[in-house]
Amino acid sequence: MIRKLSAGLGISADVLIKEPCDKNTISKDINWDAFPITEMRSRGYFEGFKGSINELKAYSIEKLNQFLTSIPNGLSLKTALLRSAAHLRSNDKETNSYALWAWQVRVLQKAQLEQLPVKYVKGTVDANWMKKLAQLSWSDQGPELAKEFLNRHGIHLIIEGHLPKTYLDGAVCICASGNPVVALTLRHDKHAVI
């Protein structure tokens, strides 16, 4: 029966046979209901899950925990996001920090899968380097050339659409390998293709 449930719902057999997970056993300070799971599901954040949205909601704690721990320190990113006001804007829109958290994990997942030709060397980015990068914008292939230029210097460029209530254009972070990640949402520029 467990095998049939696992195949039919797209839920790992390990999840189905383990003891029920209490919200407090994973982290008592996480509001699991604040994640935009419907949007996350539609974008493929829960790889391999084939169940309905109701089934996802029933297993949301487990699926979100798997998603967040898919990258090193994924659970601890929440603390950093909530501690910093750098992502907040001075307007009346309320930012969903859980959506920001999910977006950053997704970006870091993508960076984790991308093999770069070199490791980033501290001090690479200076005024001259920035000038060379900016000079690529004249070309219609500018976005592709910029990605290639960044990758050749050990910098990931990841495009991931923003989640609702993030009001995010982009961010910079460091992936587990130590390489910088430039992440863009292209929220206001629908014509750029990379």
Coordinates of N, CA and C in Angstrom, one line a residue:
M1 N 0.8 -1.2 0.0 CA 0.0 0.0 0.0 C 0.9 1.3 0.0
I2 N 2.0 1.2 0.8 CA 2.9 2.4 0.8 C 3.5 2.6 -0.6
R3 N 3.9 1.6 -1.2 CA 4.5 1.7 -2.6 C 3.4 2.4 -3.5
K4 N 2.2 1.9 -3.5 CA 1.1 2.5 -4.3 C 0.9 4.0 -4.0
L5 N 0.8 4.3 -2.7 CA 0.7 5.7 -2.3 C 1.8 6.5 -2.8
S6 N 3.0 6.0 -2.6 CA 4.2 6.7 -3.0 C 4.2 7.0 -4.5
A7 N 3.9 6.0 -5.3 CA 3.9 6.2 -6.8 C 2.7 7.1 -7.2
G8 N 1.5 6.9 -6.6 CA 0.4 7.6 -7.0 C 0.4 9.1 -6.6
L9 N 1.0 9.4 -5.4 CA 1.0 10.8 -4.9 C 2.3 11.5 -5.2
G10 N 3.3 10.7 -5.6 CA 4.6 11.3 -5.8 C 5.3 11.7 -4.5
I11 N 5.0 11.0 -3.4 CA 5.6 11.3 -2.1 C 6.5 10.2 -1.8
S12 N 7.7 10.6 -1.3 CA 8.7 9.6 -0.9 C 8.2 8.6 0.1
A13 N 8.5 7.3 -0.1 CA 8.1 6.3 0.8 C 8.6 6.6 2.2
D14 N 9.8 7.2 2.3 CA 10.4 7.6 3.6 C 9.5 8.5 4.4
V15 N 8.9 9.4 3.6 CA 8.0 10.4 4.3 C 6.7 9.7 4.7
L16 N 6.2 8.7 4.0 CA 5.0 8.0 4.3 C 5.1 7.1 5.5
I17 N 6.3 6.5 5.7 CA 6.5 5.6 6.8 C 7.0 6.2 8.1
K18 N 7.6 7.4 8.0 CA 8.1 8.0 9.3 C 7.0 8.5 10.2
E19 N 7.4 8.7 11.4 CA 6.5 9.2 12.4 C 5.9 10.6 12.0
P20 N 4.7 10.9 12.3 CA 4.1 12.2 12.0 C 5.0 13.3 12.4
C21 N 5.1 14.3 11.6 CA 6.0 15.4 11.9 C 5.3 16.5 12.6
D22 N 5.7 16.9 13.7 CA 5.1 18.0 14.4 C 5.8 19.3 14.0
K23 N 5.1 20.4 13.9 CA 5.7 21.6 13.5 C 6.8 22.0 14.5
N24 N 6.6 21.7 15.7 CA 7.6 22.1 16.7 C 8.9 21.3 16.7
T25 N 8.8 20.1 16.1 CA 10.0 19.3 16.1 C 11.0 19.8 15.1
I26 N 10.6 20.4 14.0 CA 11.5 20.9 13.0 C 12.0 22.3 13.4
S27 N 11.1 23.2 13.6 CA 11.5 24.5 14.1 C 10.2 25.2 14.6
K28 N 10.2 25.6 15.8 CA 9.0 26.1 16.4 C 8.8 27.6 16.0
D29 N 9.8 28.2 15.4 CA 9.6 29.6 15.0 C 9.3 29.8 13.5
I30 N 8.9 28.8 12.8 CA 8.6 28.9 11.4 C 7.1 28.8 11.2
N31 N 6.5 29.8 10.5 CA 5.1 29.8 10.2 C 5.0 29.1 8.9
W32 N 4.8 27.8 8.9 CA 4.7 27.0 7.7 C 3.6 27.4 6.8
D33 N 2.5 28.0 7.3 CA 1.4 28.4 6.4 C 1.7 29.7 5.7
A34 N 2.8 30.4 6.0 CA 3.2 31.6 5.3 C 3.9 31.5 4.0
F35 N 4.3 30.2 3.7 CA 5.0 30.0 2.4 C 3.9 30.0 1.3
P36 N 4.2 30.5 0.1 CA 3.3 30.5 -1.0 C 3.4 29.2 -1.8
I37 N 2.9 28.1 -1.1 CA 3.1 26.7 -1.7 C 2.4 26.5 -3.0
T38 N 1.3 27.2 -3.2 CA 0.6 27.0 -4.5 C 1.4 27.5 -5.6
E39 N 2.0 28.7 -5.5 CA 2.9 29.2 -6.5 C 4.2 28.4 -6.6
M40 N 4.7 28.0 -5.5 CA 6.0 27.2 -5.5 C 5.7 25.9 -6.2
R41 N 4.6 25.3 -6.0 CA 4.2 24.0 -6.7 C 4.1 24.2 -8.2
S42 N 3.5 25.3 -8.6 CA 3.3 25.5 -10.0 C 4.6 25.8 -10.7
R43 N 5.6 26.2 -10.0 CA 6.9 26.5 -10.6 C 7.9 25.3 -10.5
G44 N 7.4 24.2 -9.9 CA 8.3 23.0 -9.8 C 9.2 23.0 -8.6
Y45 N 9.0 23.8 -7.6 CA 9.9 23.9 -6.4 C 9.9 22.5 -5.7
F46 N 8.8 21.7 -5.8 CA 8.7 20.5 -5.1 C 9.0 19.4 -6.1
E47 N 10.2 19.2 -6.5 CA 10.6 18.3 -7.6 C 10.0 16.8 -7.3
G48 N 9.4 16.3 -8.3 CA 8.9 14.9 -8.2 C 7.5 14.8 -7.5
F49 N 7.0 15.9 -6.9 CA 5.7 15.8 -6.3 C 4.6 15.8 -7.4
K50 N 3.7 14.8 -7.4 CA 2.7 14.8 -8.5 C 1.3 14.8 -7.9
G51 N 1.2 15.0 -6.6 CA -0.1 15.0 -5.9 C -0.8 16.4 -6.1
S52 N -2.1 16.4 -5.7 CA -2.9 17.6 -5.8 C -2.4 18.7 -4.8
I53 N -2.9 19.9 -4.9 CA -2.6 20.9 -4.0 C -3.1 20.6 -2.6
N54 N -4.2 19.9 -2.5 CA -4.7 19.5 -1.1 C -3.7 18.4 -0.5
E55 N -3.2 17.5 -1.3 CA -2.2 16.6 -0.8 C -0.9 17.3 -0.4
L56 N -0.5 18.3 -1.2 CA 0.6 19.1 -0.8 C 0.4 19.8 0.5
K57 N -0.7 20.4 0.7 CA -1.0 21.1 1.9 C -1.0 20.1 3.1
A58 N -1.5 18.9 2.9 CA -1.5 17.9 4.0 C 0.0 17.5 4.4
Y59 N 0.9 17.5 3.4 CA 2.3 17.2 3.7 C 3.2 18.4 3.6
S60 N 2.6 19.6 3.8 CA 3.4 20.8 3.5 C 4.7 20.9 4.4
I61 N 4.6 20.5 5.6 CA 5.7 20.7 6.5 C 6.9 19.8 6.0
E62 N 6.6 18.6 5.7 CA 7.6 17.7 5.2 C 8.2 18.1 3.9
K63 N 7.3 18.5 3.0 CA 7.8 19.0 1.6 C 8.6 20.3 1.7
L64 N 8.1 21.2 2.6 CA 8.9 22.4 2.7 C 10.2 22.2 3.4
N65 N 10.2 21.3 4.4 CA 11.5 20.9 5.1 C 12.4 20.3 4.1
Q66 N 12.0 19.4 3.2 CA 12.9 18.8 2.2 C 13.4 19.9 1.3
F67 N 12.5 20.8 0.9 CA 12.9 21.9 0.0 C 14.0 22.8 0.6
L68 N 13.7 23.2 1.9 CA 14.7 24.1 2.5 C 16.0 23.5 2.8
T69 N 16.0 22.2 3.1 CA 17.3 21.5 3.5 C 18.0 21.0 2.2
S70 N 17.5 21.3 1.0 CA 18.1 20.8 -0.2 C 19.4 21.5 -0.5
I71 N 19.6 22.6 0.2 CA 20.9 23.3 0.1 C 21.5 23.5 1.5
P72 N 22.8 23.5 1.6 CA 23.5 23.7 2.9 C 23.0 25.0 3.6
N73 N 22.7 24.9 4.8 CA 22.2 26.0 5.7 C 20.9 26.6 5.2
G74 N 20.1 25.8 4.5 CA 18.8 26.3 3.9 C 17.8 26.8 5.0
L75 N 17.8 26.0 6.1 CA 16.9 26.4 7.2 C 17.4 27.7 7.9
S76 N 18.7 27.9 8.0 CA 19.2 29.1 8.7 C 19.1 30.4 7.9
L77 N 18.7 30.3 6.6 CA 18.6 31.5 5.8 C 17.5 32.4 6.4
K78 N 16.5 31.8 7.0 CA 15.4 32.6 7.5 C 15.9 33.6 8.5
T79 N 16.7 33.2 9.4 CA 17.3 34.1 10.4 C 17.9 35.3 9.8
A80 N 18.8 35.1 8.8 CA 19.5 36.1 8.1 C 18.5 37.1 7.4
L81 N 17.4 36.5 6.7 CA 16.5 37.4 6.0 C 15.7 38.3 7.0
L82 N 15.3 37.7 8.1 CA 14.5 38.5 9.1 C 15.3 39.5 9.9
R83 N 16.6 39.2 10.0 CA 17.5 40.1 10.8 C 17.8 41.3 9.9
S84 N 17.8 41.2 8.6 CA 18.2 42.3 7.7 C 17.0 43.0 7.2
A85 N 17.1 44.3 7.2 CA 16.0 45.1 6.6 C 16.4 45.5 5.2
A86 N 17.5 45.0 4.7 CA 18.0 45.4 3.3 C 17.1 45.1 2.2
H87 N 16.2 44.1 2.4 CA 15.3 43.7 1.3 C 14.0 44.5 1.4
L88 N 13.8 45.2 2.4 CA 12.5 45.9 2.5 C 12.5 47.3 1.8
R89 N 11.4 47.7 1.3 CA 11.3 48.9 0.6 C 10.6 49.9 1.5
S90 N 10.7 51.2 1.2 CA 10.0 52.2 2.0 C 8.7 52.5 1.3
N91 N 7.9 51.5 1.0 CA 6.6 51.8 0.5 C 5.6 51.0 1.4
D92 N 4.3 51.1 1.0 CA 3.3 50.5 1.9 C 3.0 49.0 1.6
K93 N 3.7 48.5 0.7 CA 3.5 47.0 0.4 C 4.2 46.2 1.4
E94 N 3.4 45.2 1.9 CA 4.0 44.2 2.9 C 4.7 43.1 2.2
T95 N 6.0 43.0 2.5 CA 6.8 41.9 2.0 C 6.6 40.6 2.7
N96 N 6.5 39.5 2.0 CA 6.4 38.2 2.6 C 7.8 37.6 2.7
S97 N 8.3 37.6 3.9 CA 9.7 37.1 4.1 C 9.8 35.7 3.9
Y98 N 8.7 34.9 4.0 CA 8.8 33.5 3.7 C 8.9 33.2 2.2
A99 N 8.2 34.1 1.4 CA 8.4 34.0 -0.1 C 9.8 34.4 -0.5
L100 N 10.4 35.4 0.2 CA 11.8 35.7 -0.1 C 12.7 34.6 0.2
W101 N 12.4 33.9 1.3 CA 13.2 32.8 1.8 C 13.2 31.7 0.7
A102 N 12.0 31.3 0.3 CA 11.8 30.3 -0.7 C 12.5 30.6 -2.0
W103 N 12.4 31.9 -2.4 CA 13.0 32.3 -3.6 C 14.5 32.2 -3.5
Q104 N 15.1 32.6 -2.4 CA 16.6 32.5 -2.3 C 17.0 31.0 -2.3
V105 N 16.3 30.1 -1.6 CA 16.6 28.7 -1.7 C 16.6 28.2 -3.1
R106 N 15.5 28.6 -3.8 CA 15.4 28.1 -5.2 C 16.6 28.6 -6.1
V107 N 17.0 29.9 -5.9 CA 18.2 30.4 -6.6 C 19.4 29.6 -6.3
L108 N 19.6 29.3 -5.0 CA 20.8 28.6 -4.6 C 20.8 27.2 -5.0
Q109 N 19.6 26.6 -5.2 CA 19.4 25.2 -5.8 C 20.0 25.3 -7.2
K110 N 19.5 26.3 -8.0 CA 19.9 26.4 -9.3 C 21.4 26.6 -9.5
A111 N 22.0 27.4 -8.6 CA 23.4 27.7 -8.6 C 24.2 26.4 -8.3
Q112 N 23.7 25.6 -7.4 CA 24.3 24.4 -6.9 C 24.4 23.4 -8.1
L113 N 23.4 23.4 -9.0 CA 23.4 22.5 -10.2 C 24.3 23.0 -11.3
E114 N 24.7 24.3 -11.3 CA 25.5 24.9 -12.4 C 27.0 24.7 -12.1
Q115 N 27.7 24.1 -13.0 CA 29.1 23.9 -12.9 C 29.8 25.1 -13.6
L116 N 30.6 25.9 -12.8 CA 31.4 27.0 -13.4 C 32.8 26.5 -13.8
P117 N 33.4 27.2 -14.8 CA 34.7 26.7 -15.2 C 35.8 27.1 -14.2
V118 N 35.6 28.0 -13.3 CA 36.6 28.4 -12.4 C 36.0 28.8 -11.0
K119 N 36.8 28.8 -10.0 CA 36.4 29.3 -8.7 C 36.6 30.8 -8.6
Y120 N 35.7 31.5 -8.0 CA 35.8 32.9 -7.9 C 37.0 33.3 -7.1
V121 N 37.7 34.3 -7.5 CA 38.9 34.8 -6.8 C 38.6 36.2 -6.2
K122 N 38.7 36.3 -4.9 CA 38.4 37.5 -4.2 C 39.2 38.7 -4.8
G123 N 38.5 39.8 -5.1 CA 39.2 41.0 -5.6 C 39.0 41.1 -7.2
T124 N 38.4 40.1 -7.8 CA 38.2 40.1 -9.2 C 37.3 41.3 -9.7
V125 N 36.3 41.5 -8.9 CA 35.4 42.6 -9.3 C 36.0 44.0 -8.8
D126 N 36.4 44.8 -9.7 CA 36.8 46.1 -9.5 C 36.3 47.1 -10.5
A127 N 36.6 48.3 -10.5 CA 36.1 49.3 -11.4 C 36.3 48.9 -12.9
N128 N 37.5 48.4 -13.2 CA 37.9 48.0 -14.6 C 37.0 46.8 -15.0
W129 N 36.9 45.9 -14.1 CA 36.1 44.7 -14.4 C 34.6 45.1 -14.7
M130 N 34.1 46.0 -13.9 CA 32.7 46.4 -14.0 C 32.5 47.2 -15.4
K131 N 33.5 47.9 -15.8 CA 33.5 48.6 -17.0 C 33.4 47.6 -18.2
K132 N 34.2 46.6 -18.1 CA 34.2 45.5 -19.2 C 32.8 44.9 -19.3
L133 N 32.2 44.6 -18.1 CA 30.9 44.0 -18.1 C 29.9 44.9 -18.7
A134 N 29.9 46.2 -18.3 CA 28.9 47.2 -18.8 C 29.1 47.3 -20.4
Q135 N 30.3 47.2 -20.9 CA 30.5 47.3 -22.3 C 29.8 46.2 -23.2
L136 N 29.4 45.2 -22.5 CA 28.7 44.1 -23.2 C 27.3 44.4 -23.6
S137 N 26.7 45.5 -23.0 CA 25.3 45.8 -23.1 C 25.0 46.4 -24.5
W138 N 26.0 46.8 -25.3 CA 25.7 47.3 -26.7 C 25.1 46.3 -27.6
S139 N 25.4 45.0 -27.4 CA 25.0 43.9 -28.3 C 23.6 43.4 -28.0
D140 N 22.9 42.9 -29.0 CA 21.7 42.2 -28.8 C 21.9 41.0 -28.0
Q141 N 23.1 40.4 -28.1 CA 23.4 39.2 -27.3 C 24.0 39.6 -25.9
G142 N 23.9 40.8 -25.6 CA 24.4 41.4 -24.3 C 24.1 40.5 -23.1
P143 N 22.9 40.1 -22.9 CA 22.6 39.3 -21.7 C 23.3 37.9 -21.7
E144 N 23.4 37.3 -22.9 CA 24.1 36.0 -23.0 C 25.6 36.2 -22.7
L145 N 26.2 37.3 -23.3 CA 27.6 37.6 -23.1 C 27.9 38.0 -21.7
A146 N 27.0 38.7 -21.0 CA 27.2 39.0 -19.6 C 27.2 37.8 -18.8
K147 N 26.3 36.8 -19.0 CA 26.3 35.6 -18.3 C 27.6 34.8 -18.5
E148 N 28.0 34.7 -19.7 CA 29.3 34.0 -20.0 C 30.5 34.7 -19.3
F149 N 30.5 36.1 -19.4 CA 31.6 36.8 -18.7 C 31.6 36.5 -17.2
L150 N 30.4 36.6 -16.6 CA 30.3 36.3 -15.1 C 30.8 34.9 -14.8
N151 N 30.3 33.9 -15.6 CA 30.6 32.5 -15.4 C 32.1 32.3 -15.5
R152 N 32.8 33.0 -16.5 CA 34.2 32.8 -16.7 C 35.0 33.3 -15.5
H153 N 34.4 34.1 -14.7 CA 35.1 34.7 -13.5 C 34.5 34.1 -12.2
G154 N 33.8 33.0 -12.3 CA 33.4 32.2 -11.1 C 32.2 32.8 -10.4
I155 N 31.3 33.5 -11.2 CA 30.1 34.1 -10.7 C 28.9 33.5 -11.4
H156 N 28.0 33.0 -10.6 CA 26.7 32.5 -11.2 C 25.8 33.6 -11.5
L157 N 25.1 33.5 -12.6 CA 24.0 34.4 -12.9 C 22.7 33.5 -13.1
I158 N 21.8 33.7 -12.2 CA 20.6 32.9 -12.1 C 19.4 33.8 -12.3
I159 N 18.5 33.3 -13.2 CA 17.2 34.0 -13.4 C 16.1 33.2 -12.8
E160 N 15.4 33.8 -11.9 CA 14.3 33.1 -11.2 C 13.2 34.2 -10.9
G161 N 12.0 34.0 -11.5 CA 11.0 35.0 -11.3 C 10.6 35.2 -9.9
H162 N 10.2 36.4 -9.5 CA 9.9 36.7 -8.2 C 8.6 36.0 -7.7
L163 N 8.5 35.7 -6.5 CA 7.3 35.1 -5.9 C 6.4 36.3 -5.4
P164 N 5.1 36.0 -5.3 CA 4.2 37.1 -4.9 C 4.6 37.7 -3.6
K165 N 4.4 39.0 -3.5 CA 4.7 39.8 -2.3 C 6.2 39.8 -1.9
T166 N 7.1 39.6 -2.9 CA 8.5 39.8 -2.7 C 9.0 41.2 -3.2
Y167 N 8.3 41.7 -4.2 CA 8.7 43.0 -4.8 C 10.2 43.1 -5.0
L168 N 10.7 42.0 -5.6 CA 12.2 41.8 -5.7 C 12.6 41.9 -7.2
D169 N 13.7 42.6 -7.4 CA 14.3 42.7 -8.7 C 15.5 41.8 -8.9
G170 N 16.2 41.6 -7.7 CA 17.3 40.8 -7.8 C 18.0 40.8 -6.4
A171 N 19.1 40.0 -6.3 CA 19.8 39.9 -5.1 C 21.2 39.3 -5.4
V172 N 22.1 39.4 -4.4 CA 23.4 38.8 -4.5 C 23.6 38.0 -3.3
C173 N 24.1 36.7 -3.4 CA 24.4 35.9 -2.3 C 25.6 35.0 -2.6
I174 N 26.0 34.2 -1.7 CA 27.1 33.3 -1.9 C 26.6 31.8 -1.8
C175 N 26.9 31.0 -2.7 CA 26.5 29.6 -2.7 C 27.4 28.8 -1.9
A176 N 27.1 27.5 -1.6 CA 27.9 26.7 -0.7 C 29.3 26.5 -1.2
S177 N 29.6 26.6 -2.5 CA 30.9 26.5 -3.1 C 31.8 27.7 -2.8
G178 N 31.1 28.8 -2.3 CA 31.9 30.0 -2.1 C 31.8 31.0 -3.3
N179 N 31.2 30.6 -4.4 CA 31.1 31.4 -5.5 C 29.9 32.4 -5.3
P180 N 30.1 33.7 -5.8 CA 29.0 34.6 -5.7 C 27.8 34.2 -6.7
V181 N 26.6 34.6 -6.3 CA 25.5 34.3 -7.1 C 24.8 35.7 -7.4
V182 N 24.6 36.1 -8.6 CA 23.8 37.2 -9.0 C 22.5 36.7 -9.4
A183 N 21.4 37.0 -8.7 CA 20.1 36.5 -9.1 C 19.2 37.6 -9.5
L184 N 18.5 37.4 -10.6 CA 17.6 38.5 -11.2 C 16.2 37.9 -11.3
T185 N 15.2 38.7 -11.1 CA 13.8 38.3 -11.4 C 13.3 38.7 -12.7
L186 N 13.9 39.7 -13.3 CA 13.4 40.4 -14.5 C 12.0 40.8 -14.4
R187 N 11.6 41.2 -13.2 CA 10.3 41.6 -12.8 C 9.8 42.8 -13.7
H188 N 10.6 43.7 -14.1 CA 10.2 44.9 -14.9 C 10.7 44.8 -16.3
D189 N 11.5 43.8 -16.7 CA 12.1 43.7 -18.0 C 11.7 42.4 -18.6
K190 N 10.6 42.3 -19.2 CA 10.1 41.0 -19.8 C 10.8 40.6 -21.1
H191 N 11.6 41.5 -21.7 CA 12.2 41.3 -23.0 C 13.6 40.7 -22.9
A192 N 14.3 40.8 -21.7 CA 15.6 40.3 -21.6 C 15.6 38.8 -21.6
V193 N 16.5 38.2 -22.4 CA 16.5 36.7 -22.5 C 18.0 36.3 -22.3
I194 N 18.1 35.4 -21.3 CA 19.5 34.9 -21.0 C 19.4 33.3 -21.1

